[in-house]
PDB file of C-alpha atoms and ligand atoms in Angstrom:
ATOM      1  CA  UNK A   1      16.080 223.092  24.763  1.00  0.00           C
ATOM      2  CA  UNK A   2      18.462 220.182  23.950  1.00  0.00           C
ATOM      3  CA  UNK A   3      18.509 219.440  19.893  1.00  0.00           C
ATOM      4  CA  UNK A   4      17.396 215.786  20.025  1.00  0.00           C
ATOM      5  CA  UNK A   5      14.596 217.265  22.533  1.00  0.00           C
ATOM      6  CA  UNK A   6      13.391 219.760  20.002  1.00  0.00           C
ATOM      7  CA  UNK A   7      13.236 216.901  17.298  1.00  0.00           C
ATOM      8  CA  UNK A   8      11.253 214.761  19.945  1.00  0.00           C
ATOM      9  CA  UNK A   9       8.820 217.394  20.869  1.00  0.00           C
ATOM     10  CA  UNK A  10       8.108 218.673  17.779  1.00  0.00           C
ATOM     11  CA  UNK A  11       4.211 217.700  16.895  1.00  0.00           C
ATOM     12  CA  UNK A  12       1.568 219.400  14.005  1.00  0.00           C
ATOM     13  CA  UNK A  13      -0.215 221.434  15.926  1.00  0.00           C
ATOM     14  CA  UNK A  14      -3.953 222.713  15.457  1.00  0.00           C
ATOM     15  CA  UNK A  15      -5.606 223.262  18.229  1.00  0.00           C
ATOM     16  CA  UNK A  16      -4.131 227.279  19.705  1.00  0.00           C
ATOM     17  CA  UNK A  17      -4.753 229.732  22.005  1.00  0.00           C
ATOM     18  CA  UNK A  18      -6.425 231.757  19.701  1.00  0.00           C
ATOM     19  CA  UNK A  19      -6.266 234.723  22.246  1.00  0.00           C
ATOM     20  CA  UNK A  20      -2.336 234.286  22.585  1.00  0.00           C
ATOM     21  CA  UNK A  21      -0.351 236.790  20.551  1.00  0.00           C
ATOM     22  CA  UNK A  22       3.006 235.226  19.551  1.00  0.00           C
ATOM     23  CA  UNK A  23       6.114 237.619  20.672  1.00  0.00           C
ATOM     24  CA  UNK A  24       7.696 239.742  17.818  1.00  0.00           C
ATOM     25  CA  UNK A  25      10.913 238.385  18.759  1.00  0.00           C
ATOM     26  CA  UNK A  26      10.286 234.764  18.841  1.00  0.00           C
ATOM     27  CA  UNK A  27       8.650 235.409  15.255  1.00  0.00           C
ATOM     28  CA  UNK A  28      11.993 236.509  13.959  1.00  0.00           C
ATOM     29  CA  UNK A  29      14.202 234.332  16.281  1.00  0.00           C
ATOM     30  CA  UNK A  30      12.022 231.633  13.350  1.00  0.00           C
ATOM     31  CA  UNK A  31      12.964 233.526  10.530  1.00  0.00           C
ATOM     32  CA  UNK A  32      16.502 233.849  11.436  1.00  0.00           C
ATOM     33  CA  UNK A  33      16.475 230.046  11.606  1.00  0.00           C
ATOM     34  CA  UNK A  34      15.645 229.506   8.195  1.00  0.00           C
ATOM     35  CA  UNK A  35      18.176 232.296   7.196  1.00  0.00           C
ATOM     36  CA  UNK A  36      20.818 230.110   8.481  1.00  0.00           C
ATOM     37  CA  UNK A  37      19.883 226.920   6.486  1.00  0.00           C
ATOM     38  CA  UNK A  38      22.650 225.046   4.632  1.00  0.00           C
ATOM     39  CA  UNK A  39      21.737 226.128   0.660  1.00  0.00           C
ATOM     40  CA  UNK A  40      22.862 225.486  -2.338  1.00  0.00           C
ATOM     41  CA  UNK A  41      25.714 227.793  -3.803  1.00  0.00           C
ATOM     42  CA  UNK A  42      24.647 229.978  -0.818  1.00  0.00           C
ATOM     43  CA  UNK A  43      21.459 231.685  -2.969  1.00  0.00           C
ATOM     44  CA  UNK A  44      18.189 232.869  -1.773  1.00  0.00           C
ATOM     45  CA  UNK A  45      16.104 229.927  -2.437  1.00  0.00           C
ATOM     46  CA  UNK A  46      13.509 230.894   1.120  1.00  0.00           C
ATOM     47  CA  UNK A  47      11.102 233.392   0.915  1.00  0.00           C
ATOM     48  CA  UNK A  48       8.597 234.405   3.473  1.00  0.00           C
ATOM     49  CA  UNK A  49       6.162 236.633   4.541  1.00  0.00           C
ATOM     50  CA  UNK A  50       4.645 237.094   7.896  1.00  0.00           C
ATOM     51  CA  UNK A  51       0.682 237.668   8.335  1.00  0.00           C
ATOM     52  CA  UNK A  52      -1.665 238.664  11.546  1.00  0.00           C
ATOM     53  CA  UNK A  53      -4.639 237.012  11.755  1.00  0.00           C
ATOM     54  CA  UNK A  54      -5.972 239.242  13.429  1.00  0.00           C
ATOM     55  CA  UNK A  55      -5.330 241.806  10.531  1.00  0.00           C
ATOM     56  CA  UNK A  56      -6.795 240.457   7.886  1.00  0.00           C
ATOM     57  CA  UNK A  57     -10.370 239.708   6.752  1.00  0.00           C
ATOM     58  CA  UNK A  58     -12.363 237.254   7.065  1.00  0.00           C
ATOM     59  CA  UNK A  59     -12.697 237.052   3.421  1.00  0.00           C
ATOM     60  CA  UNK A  60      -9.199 236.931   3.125  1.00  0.00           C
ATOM     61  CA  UNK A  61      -8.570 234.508   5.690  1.00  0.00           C
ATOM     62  CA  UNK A  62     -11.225 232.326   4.590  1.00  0.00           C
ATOM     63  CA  UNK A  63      -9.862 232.600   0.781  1.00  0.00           C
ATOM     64  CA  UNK A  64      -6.707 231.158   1.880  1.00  0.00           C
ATOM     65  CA  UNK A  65      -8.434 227.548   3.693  1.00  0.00           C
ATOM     66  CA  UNK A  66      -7.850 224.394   1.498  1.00  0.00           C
ATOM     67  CA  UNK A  67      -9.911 220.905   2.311  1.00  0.00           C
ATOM     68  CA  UNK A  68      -6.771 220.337   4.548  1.00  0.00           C
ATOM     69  CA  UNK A  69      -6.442 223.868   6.361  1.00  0.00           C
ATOM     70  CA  UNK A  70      -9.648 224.435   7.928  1.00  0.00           C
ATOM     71  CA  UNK A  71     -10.223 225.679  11.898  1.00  0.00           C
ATOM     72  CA  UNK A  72      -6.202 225.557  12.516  1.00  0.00           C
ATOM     73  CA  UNK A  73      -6.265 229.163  10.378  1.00  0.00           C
ATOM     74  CA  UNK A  74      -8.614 230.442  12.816  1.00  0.00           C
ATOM     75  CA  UNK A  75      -7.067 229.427  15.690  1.00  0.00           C
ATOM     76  CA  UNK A  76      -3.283 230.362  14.482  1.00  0.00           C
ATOM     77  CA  UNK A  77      -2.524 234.109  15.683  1.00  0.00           C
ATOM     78  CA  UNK A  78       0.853 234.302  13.461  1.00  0.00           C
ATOM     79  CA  UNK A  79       1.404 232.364   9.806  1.00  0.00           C
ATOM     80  CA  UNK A  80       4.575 232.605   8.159  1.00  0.00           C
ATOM     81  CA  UNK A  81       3.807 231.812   4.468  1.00  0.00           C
ATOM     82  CA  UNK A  82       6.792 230.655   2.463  1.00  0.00           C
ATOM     83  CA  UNK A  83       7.677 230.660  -0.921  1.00  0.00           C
ATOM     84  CA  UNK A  84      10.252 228.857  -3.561  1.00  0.00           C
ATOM     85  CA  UNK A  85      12.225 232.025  -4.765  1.00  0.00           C
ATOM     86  CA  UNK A  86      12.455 230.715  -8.299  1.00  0.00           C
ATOM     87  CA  UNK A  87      15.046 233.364  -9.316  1.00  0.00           C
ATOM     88  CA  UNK A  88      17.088 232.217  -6.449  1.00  0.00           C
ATOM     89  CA  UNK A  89      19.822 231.019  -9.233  1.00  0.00           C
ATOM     90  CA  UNK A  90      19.588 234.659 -10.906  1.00  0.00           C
ATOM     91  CA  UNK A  91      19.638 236.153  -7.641  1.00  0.00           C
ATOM     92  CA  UNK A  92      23.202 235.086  -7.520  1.00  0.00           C
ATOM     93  CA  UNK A  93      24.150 237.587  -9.947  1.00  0.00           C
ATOM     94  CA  UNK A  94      26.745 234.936 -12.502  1.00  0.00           C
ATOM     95  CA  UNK A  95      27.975 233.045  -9.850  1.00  0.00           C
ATOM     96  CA  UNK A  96      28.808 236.094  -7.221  1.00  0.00           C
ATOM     97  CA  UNK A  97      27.637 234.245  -4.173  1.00  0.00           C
ATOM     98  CA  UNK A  98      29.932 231.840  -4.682  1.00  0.00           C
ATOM     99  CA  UNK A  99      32.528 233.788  -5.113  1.00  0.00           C
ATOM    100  CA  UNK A 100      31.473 235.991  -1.781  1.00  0.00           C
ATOM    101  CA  UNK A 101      32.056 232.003  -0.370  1.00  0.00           C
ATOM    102  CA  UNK A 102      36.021 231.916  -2.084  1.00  0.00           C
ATOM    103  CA  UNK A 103      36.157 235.601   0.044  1.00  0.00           C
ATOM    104  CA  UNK A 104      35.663 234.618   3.258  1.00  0.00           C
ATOM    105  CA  UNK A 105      37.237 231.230   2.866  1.00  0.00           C
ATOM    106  CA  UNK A 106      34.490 228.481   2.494  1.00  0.00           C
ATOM    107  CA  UNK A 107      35.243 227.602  -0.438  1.00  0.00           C
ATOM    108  CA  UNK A 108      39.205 226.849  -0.851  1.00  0.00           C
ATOM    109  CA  UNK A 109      41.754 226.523  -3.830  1.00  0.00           C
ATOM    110  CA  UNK A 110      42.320 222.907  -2.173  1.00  0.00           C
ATOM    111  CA  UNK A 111      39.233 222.164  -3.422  1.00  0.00           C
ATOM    112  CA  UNK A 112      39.200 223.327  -6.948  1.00  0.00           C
ATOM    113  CA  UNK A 113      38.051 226.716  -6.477  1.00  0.00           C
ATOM    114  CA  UNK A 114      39.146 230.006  -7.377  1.00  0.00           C
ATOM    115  CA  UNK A 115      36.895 233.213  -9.068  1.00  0.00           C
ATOM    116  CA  UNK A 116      37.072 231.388 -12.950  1.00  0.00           C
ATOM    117  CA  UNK A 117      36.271 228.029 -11.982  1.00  0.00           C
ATOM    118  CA  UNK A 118      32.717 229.558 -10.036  1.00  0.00           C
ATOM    119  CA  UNK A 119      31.795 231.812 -13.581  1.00  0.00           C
ATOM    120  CA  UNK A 120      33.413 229.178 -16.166  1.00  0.00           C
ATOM    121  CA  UNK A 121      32.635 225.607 -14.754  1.00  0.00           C
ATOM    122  CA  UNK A 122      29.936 225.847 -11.934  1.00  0.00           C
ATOM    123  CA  UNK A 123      28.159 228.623 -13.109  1.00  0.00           C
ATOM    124  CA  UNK A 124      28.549 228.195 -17.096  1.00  0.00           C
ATOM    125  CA  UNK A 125      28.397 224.384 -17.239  1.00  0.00           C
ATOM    126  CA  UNK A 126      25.643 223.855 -14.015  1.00  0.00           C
ATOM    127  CA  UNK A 127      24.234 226.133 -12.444  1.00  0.00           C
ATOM    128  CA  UNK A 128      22.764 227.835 -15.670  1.00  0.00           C
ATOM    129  CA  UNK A 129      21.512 224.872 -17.644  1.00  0.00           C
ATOM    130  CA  UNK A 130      19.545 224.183 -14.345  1.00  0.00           C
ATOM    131  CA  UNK A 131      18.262 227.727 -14.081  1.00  0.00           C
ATOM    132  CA  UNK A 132      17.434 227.337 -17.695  1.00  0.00           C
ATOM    133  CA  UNK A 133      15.432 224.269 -17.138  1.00  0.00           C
ATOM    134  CA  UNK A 134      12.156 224.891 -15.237  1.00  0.00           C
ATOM    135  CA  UNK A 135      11.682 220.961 -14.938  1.00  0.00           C
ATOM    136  CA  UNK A 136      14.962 220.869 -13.237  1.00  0.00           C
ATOM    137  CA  UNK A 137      14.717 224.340 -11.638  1.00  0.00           C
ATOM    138  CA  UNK A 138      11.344 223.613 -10.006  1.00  0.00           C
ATOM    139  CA  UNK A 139      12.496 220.427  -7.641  1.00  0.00           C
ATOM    140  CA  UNK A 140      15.803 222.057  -6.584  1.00  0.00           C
ATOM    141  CA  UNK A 141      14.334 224.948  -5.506  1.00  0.00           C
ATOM    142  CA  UNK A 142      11.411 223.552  -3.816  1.00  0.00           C
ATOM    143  CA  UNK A 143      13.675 221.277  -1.812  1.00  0.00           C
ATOM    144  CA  UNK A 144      16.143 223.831  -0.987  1.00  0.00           C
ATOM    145  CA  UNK A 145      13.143 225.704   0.153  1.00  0.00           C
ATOM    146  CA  UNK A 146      12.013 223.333   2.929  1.00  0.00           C
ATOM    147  CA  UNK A 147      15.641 223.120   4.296  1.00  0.00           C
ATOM    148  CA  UNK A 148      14.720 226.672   5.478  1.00  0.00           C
ATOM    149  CA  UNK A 149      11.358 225.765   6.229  1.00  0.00           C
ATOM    150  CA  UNK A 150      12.145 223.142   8.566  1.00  0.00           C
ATOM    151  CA  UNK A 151      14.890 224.696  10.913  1.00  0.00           C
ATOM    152  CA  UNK A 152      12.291 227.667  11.023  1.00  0.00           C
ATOM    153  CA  UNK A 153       9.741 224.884  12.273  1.00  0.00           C
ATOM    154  CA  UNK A 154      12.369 223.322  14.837  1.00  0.00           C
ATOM    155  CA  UNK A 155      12.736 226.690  16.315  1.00  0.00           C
ATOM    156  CA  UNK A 156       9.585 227.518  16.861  1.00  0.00           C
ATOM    157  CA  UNK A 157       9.214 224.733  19.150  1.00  0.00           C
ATOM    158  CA  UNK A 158      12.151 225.452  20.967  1.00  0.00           C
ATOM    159  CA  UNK A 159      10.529 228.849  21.454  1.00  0.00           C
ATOM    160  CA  UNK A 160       7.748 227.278  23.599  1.00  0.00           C
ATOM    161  CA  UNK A 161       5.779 227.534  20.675  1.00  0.00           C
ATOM    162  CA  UNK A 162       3.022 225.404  18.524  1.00  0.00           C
ATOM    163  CA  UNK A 163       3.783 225.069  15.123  1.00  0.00           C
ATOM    164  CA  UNK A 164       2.722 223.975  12.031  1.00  0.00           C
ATOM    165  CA  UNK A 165       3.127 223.406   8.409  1.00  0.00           C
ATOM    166  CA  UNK A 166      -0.354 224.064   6.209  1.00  0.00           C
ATOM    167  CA  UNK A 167      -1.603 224.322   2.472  1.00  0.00           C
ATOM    168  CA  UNK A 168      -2.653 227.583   1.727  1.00  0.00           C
ATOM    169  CA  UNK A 169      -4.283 228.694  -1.448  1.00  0.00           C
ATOM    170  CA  UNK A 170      -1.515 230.050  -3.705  1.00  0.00           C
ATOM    171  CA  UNK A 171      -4.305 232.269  -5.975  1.00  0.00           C
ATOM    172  CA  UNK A 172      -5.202 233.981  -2.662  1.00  0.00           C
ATOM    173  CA  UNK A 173      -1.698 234.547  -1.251  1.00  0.00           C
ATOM    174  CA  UNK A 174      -0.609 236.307  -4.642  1.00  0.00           C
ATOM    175  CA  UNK A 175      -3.541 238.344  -4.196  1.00  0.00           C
ATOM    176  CA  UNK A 176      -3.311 239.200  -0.468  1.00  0.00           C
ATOM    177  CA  UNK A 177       0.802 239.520  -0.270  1.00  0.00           C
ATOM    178  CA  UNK A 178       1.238 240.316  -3.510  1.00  0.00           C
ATOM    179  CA  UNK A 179       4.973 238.775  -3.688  1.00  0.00           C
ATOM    180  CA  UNK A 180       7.215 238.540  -7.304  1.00  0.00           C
ATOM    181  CA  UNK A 181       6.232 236.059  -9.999  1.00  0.00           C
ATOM    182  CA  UNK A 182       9.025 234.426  -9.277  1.00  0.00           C
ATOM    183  CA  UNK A 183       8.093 233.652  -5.851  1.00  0.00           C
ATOM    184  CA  UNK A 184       5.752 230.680  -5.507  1.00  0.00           C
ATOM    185  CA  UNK A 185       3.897 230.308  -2.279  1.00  0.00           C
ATOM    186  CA  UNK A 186       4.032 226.774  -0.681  1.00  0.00           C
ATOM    187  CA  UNK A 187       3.422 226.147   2.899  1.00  0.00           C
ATOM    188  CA  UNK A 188       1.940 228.461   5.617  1.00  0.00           C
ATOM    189  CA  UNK A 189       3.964 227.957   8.970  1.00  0.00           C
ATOM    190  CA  UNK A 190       1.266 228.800  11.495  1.00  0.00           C
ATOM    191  CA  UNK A 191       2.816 229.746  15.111  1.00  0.00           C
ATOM    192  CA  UNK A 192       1.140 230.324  18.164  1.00  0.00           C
ATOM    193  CA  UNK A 193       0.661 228.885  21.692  1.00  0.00           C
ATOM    194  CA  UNK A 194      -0.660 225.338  21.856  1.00  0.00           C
ATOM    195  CA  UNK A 195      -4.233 224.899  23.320  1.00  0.00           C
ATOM    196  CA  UNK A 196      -3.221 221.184  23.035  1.00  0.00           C
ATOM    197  CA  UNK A 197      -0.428 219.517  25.014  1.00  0.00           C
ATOM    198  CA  UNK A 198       2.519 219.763  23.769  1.00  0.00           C
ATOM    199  CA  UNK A 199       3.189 216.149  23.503  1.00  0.00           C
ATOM    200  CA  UNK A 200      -0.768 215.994  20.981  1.00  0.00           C
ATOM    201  CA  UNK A 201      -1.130 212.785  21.643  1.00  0.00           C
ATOM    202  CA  UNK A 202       2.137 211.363  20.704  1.00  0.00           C
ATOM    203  CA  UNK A 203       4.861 210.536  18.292  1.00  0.00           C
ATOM    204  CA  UNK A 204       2.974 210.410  15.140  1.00  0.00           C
ATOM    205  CA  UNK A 205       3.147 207.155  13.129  1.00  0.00           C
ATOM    206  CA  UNK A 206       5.725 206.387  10.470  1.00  0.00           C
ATOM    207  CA  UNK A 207       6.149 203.343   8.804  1.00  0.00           C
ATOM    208  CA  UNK A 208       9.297 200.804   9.989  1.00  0.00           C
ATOM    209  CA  UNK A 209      12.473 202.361   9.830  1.00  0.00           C
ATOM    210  CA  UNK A 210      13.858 199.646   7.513  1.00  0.00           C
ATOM    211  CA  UNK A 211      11.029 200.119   4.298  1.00  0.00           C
ATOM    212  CA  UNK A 212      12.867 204.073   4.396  1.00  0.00           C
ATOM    213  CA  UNK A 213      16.747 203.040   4.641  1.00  0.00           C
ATOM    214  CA  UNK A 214      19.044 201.374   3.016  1.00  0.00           C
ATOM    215  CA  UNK A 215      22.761 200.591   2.969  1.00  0.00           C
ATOM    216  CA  UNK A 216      24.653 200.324  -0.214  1.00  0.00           C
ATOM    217  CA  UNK A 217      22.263 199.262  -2.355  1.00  0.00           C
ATOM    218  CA  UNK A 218      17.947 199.735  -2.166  1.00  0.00           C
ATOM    219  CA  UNK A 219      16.983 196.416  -0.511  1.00  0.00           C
ATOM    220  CA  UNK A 220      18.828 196.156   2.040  1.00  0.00           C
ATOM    221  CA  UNK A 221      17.755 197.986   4.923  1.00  0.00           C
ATOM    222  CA  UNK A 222      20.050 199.569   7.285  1.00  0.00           C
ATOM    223  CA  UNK A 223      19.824 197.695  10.171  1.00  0.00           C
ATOM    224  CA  UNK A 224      17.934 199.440  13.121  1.00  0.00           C
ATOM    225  CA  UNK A 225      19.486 198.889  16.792  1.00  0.00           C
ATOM    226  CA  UNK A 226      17.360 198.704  19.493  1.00  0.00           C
ATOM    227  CA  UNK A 227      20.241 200.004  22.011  1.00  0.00           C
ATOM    228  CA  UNK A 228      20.036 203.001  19.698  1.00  0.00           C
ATOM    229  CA  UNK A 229      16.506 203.425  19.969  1.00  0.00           C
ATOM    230  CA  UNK A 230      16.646 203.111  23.618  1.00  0.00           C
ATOM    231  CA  UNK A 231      19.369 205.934  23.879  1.00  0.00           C
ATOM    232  CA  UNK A 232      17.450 207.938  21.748  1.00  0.00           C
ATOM    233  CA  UNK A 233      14.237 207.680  24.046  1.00  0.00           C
ATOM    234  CA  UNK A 234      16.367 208.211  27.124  1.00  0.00           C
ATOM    235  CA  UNK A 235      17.368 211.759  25.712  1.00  0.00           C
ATOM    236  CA  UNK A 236      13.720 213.130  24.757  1.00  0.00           C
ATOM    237  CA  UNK A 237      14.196 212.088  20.549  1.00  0.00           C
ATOM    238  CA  UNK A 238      11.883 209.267  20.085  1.00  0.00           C
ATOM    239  CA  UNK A 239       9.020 209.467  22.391  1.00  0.00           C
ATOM    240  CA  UNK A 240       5.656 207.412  23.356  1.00  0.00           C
ATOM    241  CA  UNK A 241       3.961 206.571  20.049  1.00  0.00           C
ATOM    242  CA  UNK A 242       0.151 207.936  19.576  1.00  0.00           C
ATOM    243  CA  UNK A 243      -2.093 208.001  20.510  1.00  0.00           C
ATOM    244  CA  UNK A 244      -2.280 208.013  23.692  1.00  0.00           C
ATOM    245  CA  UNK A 245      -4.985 206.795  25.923  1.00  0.00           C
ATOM    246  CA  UNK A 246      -6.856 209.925  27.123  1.00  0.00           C
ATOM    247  CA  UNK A 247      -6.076 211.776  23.070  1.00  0.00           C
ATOM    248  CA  UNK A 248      -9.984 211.142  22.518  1.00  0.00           C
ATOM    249  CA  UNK A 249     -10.911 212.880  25.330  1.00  0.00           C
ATOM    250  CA  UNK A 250      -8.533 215.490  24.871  1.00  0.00           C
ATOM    251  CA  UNK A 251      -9.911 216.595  21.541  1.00  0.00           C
ATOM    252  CA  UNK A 252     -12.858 216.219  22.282  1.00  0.00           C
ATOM    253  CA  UNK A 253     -12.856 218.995  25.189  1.00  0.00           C
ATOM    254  CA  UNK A 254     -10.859 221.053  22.705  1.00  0.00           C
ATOM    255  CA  UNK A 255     -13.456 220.641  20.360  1.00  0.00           C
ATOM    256  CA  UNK A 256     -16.353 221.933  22.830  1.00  0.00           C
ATOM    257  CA  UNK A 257     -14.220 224.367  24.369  1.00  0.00           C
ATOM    258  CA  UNK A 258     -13.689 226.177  20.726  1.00  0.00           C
ATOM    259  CA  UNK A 259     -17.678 225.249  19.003  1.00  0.00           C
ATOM    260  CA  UNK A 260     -15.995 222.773  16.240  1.00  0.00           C
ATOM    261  CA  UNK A 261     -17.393 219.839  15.233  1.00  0.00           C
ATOM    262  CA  UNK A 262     -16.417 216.575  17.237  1.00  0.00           C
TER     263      UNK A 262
HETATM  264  C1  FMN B   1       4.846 220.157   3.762  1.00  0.00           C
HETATM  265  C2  FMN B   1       3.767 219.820   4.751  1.00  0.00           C
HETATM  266  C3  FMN B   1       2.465 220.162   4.490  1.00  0.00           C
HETATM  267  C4  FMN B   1       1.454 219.869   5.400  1.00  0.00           C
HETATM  268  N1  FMN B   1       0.182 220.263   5.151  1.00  0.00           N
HETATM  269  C5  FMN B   1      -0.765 220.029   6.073  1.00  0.00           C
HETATM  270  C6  FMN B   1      -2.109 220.487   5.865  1.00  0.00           C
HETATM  271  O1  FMN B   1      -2.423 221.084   4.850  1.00  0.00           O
HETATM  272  N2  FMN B   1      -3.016 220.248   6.829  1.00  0.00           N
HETATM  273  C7  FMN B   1      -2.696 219.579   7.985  1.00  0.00           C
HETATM  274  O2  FMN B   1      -3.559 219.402   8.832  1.00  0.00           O
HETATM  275  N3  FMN B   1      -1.432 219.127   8.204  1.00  0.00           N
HETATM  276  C8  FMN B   1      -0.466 219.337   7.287  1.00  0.00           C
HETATM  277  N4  FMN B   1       0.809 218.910   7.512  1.00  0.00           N
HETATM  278  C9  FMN B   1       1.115 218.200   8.757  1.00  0.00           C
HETATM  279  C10 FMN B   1       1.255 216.718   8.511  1.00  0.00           C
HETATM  280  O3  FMN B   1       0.012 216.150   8.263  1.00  0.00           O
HETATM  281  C11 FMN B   1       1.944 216.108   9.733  1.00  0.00           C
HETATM  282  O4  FMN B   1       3.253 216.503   9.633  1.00  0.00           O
HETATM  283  C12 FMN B   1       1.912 214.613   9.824  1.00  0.00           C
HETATM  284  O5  FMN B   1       0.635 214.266  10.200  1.00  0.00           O
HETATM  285  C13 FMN B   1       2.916 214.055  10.822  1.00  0.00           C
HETATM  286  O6  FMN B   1       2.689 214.621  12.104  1.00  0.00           O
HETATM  287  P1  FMN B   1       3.792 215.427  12.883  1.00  0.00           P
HETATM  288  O7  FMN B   1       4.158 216.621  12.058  1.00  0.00           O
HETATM  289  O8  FMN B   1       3.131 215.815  14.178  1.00  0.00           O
HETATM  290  O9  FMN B   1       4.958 214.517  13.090  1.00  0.00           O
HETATM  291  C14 FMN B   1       1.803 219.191   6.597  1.00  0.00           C
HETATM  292  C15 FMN B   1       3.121 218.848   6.851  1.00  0.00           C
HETATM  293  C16 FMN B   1       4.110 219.160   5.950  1.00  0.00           C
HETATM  294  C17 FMN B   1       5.534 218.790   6.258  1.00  0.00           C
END
């Protein structure tokens, strides 16, 4: 699928066909999209594990619902759970992933680098105060995090699939996946195929372009142009806004059709 069209088409969804098993392939095809997310001084910040609904309890599936994660679980065959790697900055080993980048050439002398300026300056004088500080360590890593998490998300839906992101109980992950301390848990990424239409009602609501972007200084918005907009929906990126007129209907046949509450 064309980029801008996989940015277009992307909706939350939570209605799936529960009876669908997602492809191996496609799974991974996901994973190997948030492998290949720009990070940080090139360390491991993205962790994830992979889990079958269909093979776990229902204990164990119902110990990982929050107040915002409720019949989507169910219906999800496939739910990538990710994690901050908080030793992501130790798991560069002093600096050696930057220096892997010097070997191969992405980062060059003609811009400052060589082997003692990654171990004396950016790993001595930055990168370790930050790994030293959890209040700083915690934000970077979290962030870096959903840079993986989100070109994992894009690909799913140019997989033909549904997609997701989810809360998910971190007490009951530890206990279920049992992952590292220093792995937190943070979003599930539920896949599967979309009982819904793909287009859920619409572009989801944001608020005006101009209260989220600014040009030089906060205050004054960058200036949105219409001709852009238009361009934009003539390509498949910005789409009808929800909901659209029949979205009632549609849920609520979606709710009958799968015994939830409408
Ligand atoms: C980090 C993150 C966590 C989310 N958690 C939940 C959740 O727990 N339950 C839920 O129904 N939707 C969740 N969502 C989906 C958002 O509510 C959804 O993105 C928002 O309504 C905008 O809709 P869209 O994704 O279709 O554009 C989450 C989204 C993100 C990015």
């Amino acid at each position: 699928m064309e980029f801008k069209q996989v940015i277009g088409s992307r909706r939350s969804i939570r209605f799936y066909q529960p009876w669908r098993p997602v492809e191996r392939e496609k799974i991974q095809a996901c994973l190997e999209a948030g492998r290949l997310a720009s990070r940080a001084v090139n360390a491991p910040f993205a962790k994830a594990v992979v889990l079958y609904r269909d093979q776990l309890t229902e204990e164990q599936r119902n110990s990982l619902k929050t107040p915002t994660t409720t019949a989507q679980l169910d219906l999800a065959p496939v739910w990538i759970i990710w994690h901050a790697n908080l030793g992501a900055i130790t798991d560069t080993k002093l600096g050696a992933t930057l220096k892997q980048l010097i070997d191969v050439g992405a980062l060059t002398p003609s811009h400052g680098w060589s082997y003692s300026y990654a171990e004396n300056v950016v790993w001595a004088q930055m990168l370790k105060p930050i790994n030293d500080d959890p209040n700083v360590l915690v934000p970077v890593v979290f962030a870096e995090a959903s840079l993986a998490i989100c070109q994992s998300l894009l690909c799913a839906v140019d997989e033909g699939l549904g997609t997701q992101l989810t809360a998910v109980t971190a007490e009951a992950v530890k206990r279920i996946v049992k992952t590292p301390d220093t792995w937190v848990p943070i979003w599930a990424q539920l896949l599967g195929y979309p009982a819904e239409s793909r287009e859920a009602g619409g572009q989801r609501p944001r608020e005006p372009f101009e209260e989220d972007f600014f040009e030089m200084e906060y205050g004054k918005p960058f200036r949105r142009d219409p001709k852009v907009v238009e361009a934009l929906e003539a390509v498949g990126m910005i789409r009808s806004a929800a909901p659209f007129p029949w979205r009632k209907d549609e849920v609520r046949a979606l709710s009958r059709a799968f015994e939830l509450p409408e």
